[in-house]
CSV table of C-alpha atoms in Angstrom, one decimal:
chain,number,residue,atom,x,y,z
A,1,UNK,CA,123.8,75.8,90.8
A,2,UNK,CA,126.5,73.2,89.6
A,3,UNK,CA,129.0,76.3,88.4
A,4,UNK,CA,128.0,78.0,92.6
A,5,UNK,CA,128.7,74.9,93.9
A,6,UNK,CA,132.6,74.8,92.4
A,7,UNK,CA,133.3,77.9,93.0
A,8,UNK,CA,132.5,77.0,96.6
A,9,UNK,CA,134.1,74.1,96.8
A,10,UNK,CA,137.4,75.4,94.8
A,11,UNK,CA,137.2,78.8,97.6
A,12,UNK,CA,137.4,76.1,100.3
A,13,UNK,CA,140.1,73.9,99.0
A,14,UNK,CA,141.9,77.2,98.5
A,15,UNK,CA,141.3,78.2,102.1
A,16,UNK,CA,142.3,74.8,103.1
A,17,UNK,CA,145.8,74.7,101.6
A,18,UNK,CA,146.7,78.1,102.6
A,19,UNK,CA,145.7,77.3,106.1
A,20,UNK,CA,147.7,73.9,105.8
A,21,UNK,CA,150.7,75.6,105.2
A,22,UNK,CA,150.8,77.1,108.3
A,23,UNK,CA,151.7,73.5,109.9
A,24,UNK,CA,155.0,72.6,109.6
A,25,UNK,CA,155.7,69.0,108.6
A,26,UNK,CA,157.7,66.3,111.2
A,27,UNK,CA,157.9,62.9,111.0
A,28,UNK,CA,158.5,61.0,114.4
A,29,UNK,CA,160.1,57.8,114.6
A,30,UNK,CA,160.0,55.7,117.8
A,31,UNK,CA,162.2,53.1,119.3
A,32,UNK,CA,160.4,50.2,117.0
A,33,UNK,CA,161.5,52.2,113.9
A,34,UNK,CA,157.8,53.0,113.2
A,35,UNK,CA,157.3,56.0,111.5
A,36,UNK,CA,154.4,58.5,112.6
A,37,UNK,CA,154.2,62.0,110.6
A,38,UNK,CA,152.5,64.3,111.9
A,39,UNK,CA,151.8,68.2,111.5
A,40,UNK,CA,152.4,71.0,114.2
A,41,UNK,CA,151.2,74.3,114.8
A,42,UNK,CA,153.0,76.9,116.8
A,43,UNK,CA,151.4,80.4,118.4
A,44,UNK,CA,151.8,82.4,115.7
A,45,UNK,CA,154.2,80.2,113.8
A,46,UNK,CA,155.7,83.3,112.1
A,47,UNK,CA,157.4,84.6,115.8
A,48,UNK,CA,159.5,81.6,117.5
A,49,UNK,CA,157.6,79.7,120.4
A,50,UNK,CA,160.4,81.8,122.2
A,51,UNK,CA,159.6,84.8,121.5
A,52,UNK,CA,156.0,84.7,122.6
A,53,UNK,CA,155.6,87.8,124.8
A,54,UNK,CA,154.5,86.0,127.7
A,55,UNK,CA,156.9,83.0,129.1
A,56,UNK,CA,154.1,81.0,130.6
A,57,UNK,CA,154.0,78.0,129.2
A,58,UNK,CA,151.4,76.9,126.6
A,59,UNK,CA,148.7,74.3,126.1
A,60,UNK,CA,149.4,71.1,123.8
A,61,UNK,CA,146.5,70.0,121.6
A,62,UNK,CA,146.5,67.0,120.2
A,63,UNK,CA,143.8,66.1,117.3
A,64,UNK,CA,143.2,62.8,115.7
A,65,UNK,CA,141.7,62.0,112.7
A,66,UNK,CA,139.1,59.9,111.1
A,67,UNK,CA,139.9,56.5,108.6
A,68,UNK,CA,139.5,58.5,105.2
A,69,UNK,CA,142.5,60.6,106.2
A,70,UNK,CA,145.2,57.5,106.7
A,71,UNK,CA,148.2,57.6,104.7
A,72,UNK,CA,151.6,58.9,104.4
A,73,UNK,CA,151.7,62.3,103.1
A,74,UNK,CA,151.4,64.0,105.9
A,75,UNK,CA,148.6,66.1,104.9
A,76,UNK,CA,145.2,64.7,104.9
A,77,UNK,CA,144.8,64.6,108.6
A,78,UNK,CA,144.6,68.6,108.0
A,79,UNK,CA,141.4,68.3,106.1
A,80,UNK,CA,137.7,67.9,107.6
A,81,UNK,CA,137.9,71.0,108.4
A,82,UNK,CA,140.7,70.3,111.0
A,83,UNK,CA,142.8,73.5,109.4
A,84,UNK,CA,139.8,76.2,109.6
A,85,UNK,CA,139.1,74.5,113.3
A,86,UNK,CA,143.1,76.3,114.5
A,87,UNK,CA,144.7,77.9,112.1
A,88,UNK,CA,142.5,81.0,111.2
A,89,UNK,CA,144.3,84.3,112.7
A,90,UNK,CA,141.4,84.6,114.7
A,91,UNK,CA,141.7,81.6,116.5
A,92,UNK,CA,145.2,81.4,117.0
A,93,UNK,CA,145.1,84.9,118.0
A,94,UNK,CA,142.6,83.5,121.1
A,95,UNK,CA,143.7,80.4,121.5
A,96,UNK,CA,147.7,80.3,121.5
A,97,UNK,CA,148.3,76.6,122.1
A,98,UNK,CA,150.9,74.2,120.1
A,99,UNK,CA,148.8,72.2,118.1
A,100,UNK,CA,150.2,68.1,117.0
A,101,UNK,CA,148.0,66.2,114.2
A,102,UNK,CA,149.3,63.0,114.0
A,103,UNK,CA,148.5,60.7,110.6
A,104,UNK,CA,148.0,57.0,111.3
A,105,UNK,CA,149.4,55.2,108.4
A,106,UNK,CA,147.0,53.1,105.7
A,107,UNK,CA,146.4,49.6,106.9
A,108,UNK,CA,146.3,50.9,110.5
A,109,UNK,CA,144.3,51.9,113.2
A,110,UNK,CA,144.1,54.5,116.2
A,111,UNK,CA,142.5,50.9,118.1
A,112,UNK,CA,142.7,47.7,116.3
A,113,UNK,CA,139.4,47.1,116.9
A,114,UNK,CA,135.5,46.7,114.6
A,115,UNK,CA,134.4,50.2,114.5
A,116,UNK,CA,130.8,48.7,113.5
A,117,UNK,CA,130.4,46.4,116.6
A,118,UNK,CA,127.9,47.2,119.7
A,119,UNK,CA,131.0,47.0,122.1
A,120,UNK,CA,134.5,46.4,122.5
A,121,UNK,CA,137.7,45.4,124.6
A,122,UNK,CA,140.5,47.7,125.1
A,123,UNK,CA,143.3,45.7,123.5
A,124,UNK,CA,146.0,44.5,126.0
A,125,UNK,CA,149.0,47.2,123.7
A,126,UNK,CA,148.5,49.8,122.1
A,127,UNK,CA,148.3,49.6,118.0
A,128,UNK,CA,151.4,50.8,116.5
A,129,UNK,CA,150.1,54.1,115.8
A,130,UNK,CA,149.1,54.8,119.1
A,131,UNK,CA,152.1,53.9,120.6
A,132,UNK,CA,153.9,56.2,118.6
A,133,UNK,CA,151.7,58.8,119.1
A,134,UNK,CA,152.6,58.0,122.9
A,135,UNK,CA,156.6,58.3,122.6
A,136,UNK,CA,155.8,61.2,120.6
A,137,UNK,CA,154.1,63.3,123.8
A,138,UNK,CA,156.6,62.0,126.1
A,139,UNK,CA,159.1,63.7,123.9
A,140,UNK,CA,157.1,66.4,123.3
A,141,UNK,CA,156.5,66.9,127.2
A,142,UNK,CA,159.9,67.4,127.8
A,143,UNK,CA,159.9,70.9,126.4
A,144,UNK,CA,159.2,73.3,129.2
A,145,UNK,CA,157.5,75.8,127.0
A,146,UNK,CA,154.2,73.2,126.6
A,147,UNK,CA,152.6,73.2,129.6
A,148,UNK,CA,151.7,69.8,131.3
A,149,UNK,CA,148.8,70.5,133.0
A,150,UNK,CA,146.8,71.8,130.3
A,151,UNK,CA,147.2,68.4,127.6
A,152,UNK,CA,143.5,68.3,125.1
A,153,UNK,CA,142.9,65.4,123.6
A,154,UNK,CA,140.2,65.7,120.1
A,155,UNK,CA,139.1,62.8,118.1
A,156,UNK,CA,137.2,62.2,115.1
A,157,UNK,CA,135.4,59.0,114.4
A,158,UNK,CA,138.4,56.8,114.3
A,159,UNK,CA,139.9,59.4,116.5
A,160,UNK,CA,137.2,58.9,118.8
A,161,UNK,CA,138.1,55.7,119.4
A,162,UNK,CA,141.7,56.7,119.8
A,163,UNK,CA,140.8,59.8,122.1
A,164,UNK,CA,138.7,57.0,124.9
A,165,UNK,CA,141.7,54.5,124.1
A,166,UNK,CA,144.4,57.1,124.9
A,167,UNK,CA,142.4,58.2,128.0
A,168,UNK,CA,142.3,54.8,129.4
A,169,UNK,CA,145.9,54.3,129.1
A,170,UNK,CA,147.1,57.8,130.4
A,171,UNK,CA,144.4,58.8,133.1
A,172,UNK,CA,146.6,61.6,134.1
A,173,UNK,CA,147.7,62.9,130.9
A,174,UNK,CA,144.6,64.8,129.4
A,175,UNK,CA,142.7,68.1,131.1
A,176,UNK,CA,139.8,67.3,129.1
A,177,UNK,CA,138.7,65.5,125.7
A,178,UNK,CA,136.4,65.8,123.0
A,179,UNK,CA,135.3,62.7,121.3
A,180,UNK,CA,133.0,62.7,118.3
A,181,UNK,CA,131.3,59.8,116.9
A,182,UNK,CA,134.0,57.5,118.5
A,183,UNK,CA,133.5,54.6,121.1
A,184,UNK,CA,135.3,53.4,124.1
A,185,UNK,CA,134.8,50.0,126.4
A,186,UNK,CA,132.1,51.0,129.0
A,187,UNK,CA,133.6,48.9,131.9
A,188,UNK,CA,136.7,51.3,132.1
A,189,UNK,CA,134.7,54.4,132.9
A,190,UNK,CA,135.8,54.5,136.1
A,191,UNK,CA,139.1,55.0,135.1
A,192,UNK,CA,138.4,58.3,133.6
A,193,UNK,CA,135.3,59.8,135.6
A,194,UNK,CA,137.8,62.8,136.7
A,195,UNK,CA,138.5,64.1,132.9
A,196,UNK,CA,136.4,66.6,131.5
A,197,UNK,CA,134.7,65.0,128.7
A,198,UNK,CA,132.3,66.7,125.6
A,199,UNK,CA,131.2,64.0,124.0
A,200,UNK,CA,129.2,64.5,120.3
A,201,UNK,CA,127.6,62.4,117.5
A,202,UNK,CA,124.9,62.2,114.7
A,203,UNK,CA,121.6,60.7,115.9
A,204,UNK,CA,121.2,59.0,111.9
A,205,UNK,CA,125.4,57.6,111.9
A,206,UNK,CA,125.3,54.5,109.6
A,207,UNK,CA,129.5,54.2,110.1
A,208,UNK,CA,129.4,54.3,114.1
A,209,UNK,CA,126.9,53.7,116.1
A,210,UNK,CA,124.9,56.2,118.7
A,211,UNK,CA,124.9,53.9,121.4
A,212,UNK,CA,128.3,54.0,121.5
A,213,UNK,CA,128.6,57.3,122.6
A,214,UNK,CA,125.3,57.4,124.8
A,215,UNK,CA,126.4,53.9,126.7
A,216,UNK,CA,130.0,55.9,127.5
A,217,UNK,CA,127.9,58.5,128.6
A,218,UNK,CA,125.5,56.7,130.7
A,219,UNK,CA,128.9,54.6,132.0
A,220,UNK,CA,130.9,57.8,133.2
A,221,UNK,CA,127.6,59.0,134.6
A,222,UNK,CA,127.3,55.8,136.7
A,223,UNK,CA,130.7,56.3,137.9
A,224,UNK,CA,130.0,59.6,139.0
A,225,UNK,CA,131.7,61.6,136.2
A,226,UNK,CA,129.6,64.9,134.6
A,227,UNK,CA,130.0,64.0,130.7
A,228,UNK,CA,128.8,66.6,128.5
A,229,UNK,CA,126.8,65.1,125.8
A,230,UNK,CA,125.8,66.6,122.5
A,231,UNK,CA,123.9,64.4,120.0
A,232,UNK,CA,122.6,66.3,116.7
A,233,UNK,CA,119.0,65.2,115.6
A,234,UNK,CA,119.2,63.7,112.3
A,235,UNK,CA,123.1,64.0,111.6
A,236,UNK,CA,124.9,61.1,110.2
A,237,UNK,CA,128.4,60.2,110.1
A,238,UNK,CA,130.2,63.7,109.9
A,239,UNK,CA,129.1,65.5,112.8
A,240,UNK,CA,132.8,67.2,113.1
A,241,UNK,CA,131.0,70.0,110.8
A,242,UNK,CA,128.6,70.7,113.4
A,243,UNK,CA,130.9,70.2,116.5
A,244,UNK,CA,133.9,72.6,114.8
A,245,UNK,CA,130.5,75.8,114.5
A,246,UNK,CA,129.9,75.0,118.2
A,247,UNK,CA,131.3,78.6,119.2
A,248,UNK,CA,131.9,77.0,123.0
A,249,UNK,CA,133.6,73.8,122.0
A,250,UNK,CA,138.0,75.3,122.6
A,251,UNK,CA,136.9,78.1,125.1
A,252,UNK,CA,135.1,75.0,127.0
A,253,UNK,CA,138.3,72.7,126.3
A,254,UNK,CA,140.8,75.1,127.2
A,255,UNK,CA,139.3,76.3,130.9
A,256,UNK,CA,140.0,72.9,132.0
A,257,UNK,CA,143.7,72.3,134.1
A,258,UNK,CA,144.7,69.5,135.3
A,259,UNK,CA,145.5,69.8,139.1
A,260,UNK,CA,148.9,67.5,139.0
């Protein structure tokens, strides 16, 4: 069982680098002189951008990661399954989009804010991160090959909180978000009733609460928004595994368009 159990692991690890290697590595730095690295996938990284057949421009999709992935070399933000998620032939092959996965440094946060508390208060900035992370789609949304309309936002746990943060700030940017065991402040729901939102999270999380997803439900609800909800009986903490199998989850995110 032990000896199965390595093998497993050591196939996955395996399938996980070689899937890594298909990001390539940047390292943004904006006008604060904070550094951001992130990692960026192109349709079919091996042809240009340019020489896609089609000149239509192509989605941006943006996917932040959770607090056991912080740091600096540019490559842990790629695991928790975040490299079998895109970068299979089979998904890029059906979903052609540039892909960005920024990698918040250690001792910061998507929000500077208690993951374990009940509730919480946008902060009046940004954290450092974040901001970054801003600069770095404004750039980014200056190349006419991305297209505008059709920006994704995805964020695990400490993602989650960075995907409601980031939706707050920028009500127009994002087409639709997927937030998974994350939590935003209730009283700006308003804000973002228009955006298509998929919302997921263990029903058993020690690490993040389940009212903090049901309450931004119930808030978007009561601002008229149509929230889809998924919460998995049982799950704790890591309910990415279960939301990456949910065969609808980028065919769902990528229908949306923003009408701007």
């Amino acid at each position: 069982g032990s000896i199965a159990r390595c093998r497993c692991d050591y196939t996955f690890r395996m399938a996980t680098s070689l899937l890594s290697d298909r990001f390539s590595a940047h390292r943004f730095v904006d006008s604060s002189g904070f550094a951001l690295p992130y990692r960026r996938l192109d349709p079919f990284t091996s042809r240009p951008i340019t020489s896609l057949a089609s000149p239509d421009p192509v989605p941006l999709v943006v996917l932040l990661h959770g607090a056991g992935e912080r740091g600096d070399d540019n490559q842990a933000q790629l695991g928790n399954g975040a490299a079998e998620l895109l970068a299979t032939d089979e998904r890029r092959a059906a979903f052609p989009c540039v892909y960005v996965l920024p990698q918040c440094p250690q001792g910061h946060r998507w929000v500077e804010v208690d993951w374990t508390a009940a509730s919480h208060h946008i902060p009046p900035q940004p954290s450092q991160p974040l901001a970054a992370l801003l600069a770095l789609l404004d750039m980014l949304l200056t190349d006419s090959r991305i297209d505008a309309r059709r920006i994704y936002l995805l964020g695990l746990s400490m993602g989650g909180f960075g995907v409601w943060d980031l939706l707050v700030r920028r009500p127009q940017l994002a087409a639709a978000a997927v937030t998974i065991c994350g939590g935003g402040e209730e009283a700006q729901a308003a804000l973002i009733a228009h955006v298509p939102i998929w919302t997921f999270h263990g029903e058993k999380d020690p690490v993040v609460a389940v009212t903090r997803s049901r309450n931004m439900v119930a808030a978007l609800s009561q601002a008229g928004a149509t929230p889809r909800y998924t919460e998995y009986p049982g799950v704790g903490h890591d309910a990415w595994w279960q939301v990456w199998a949910e065969p609808t989850l980028l065919p769902w995110l990528l229908a949306r368009q923003n009408p701007r």
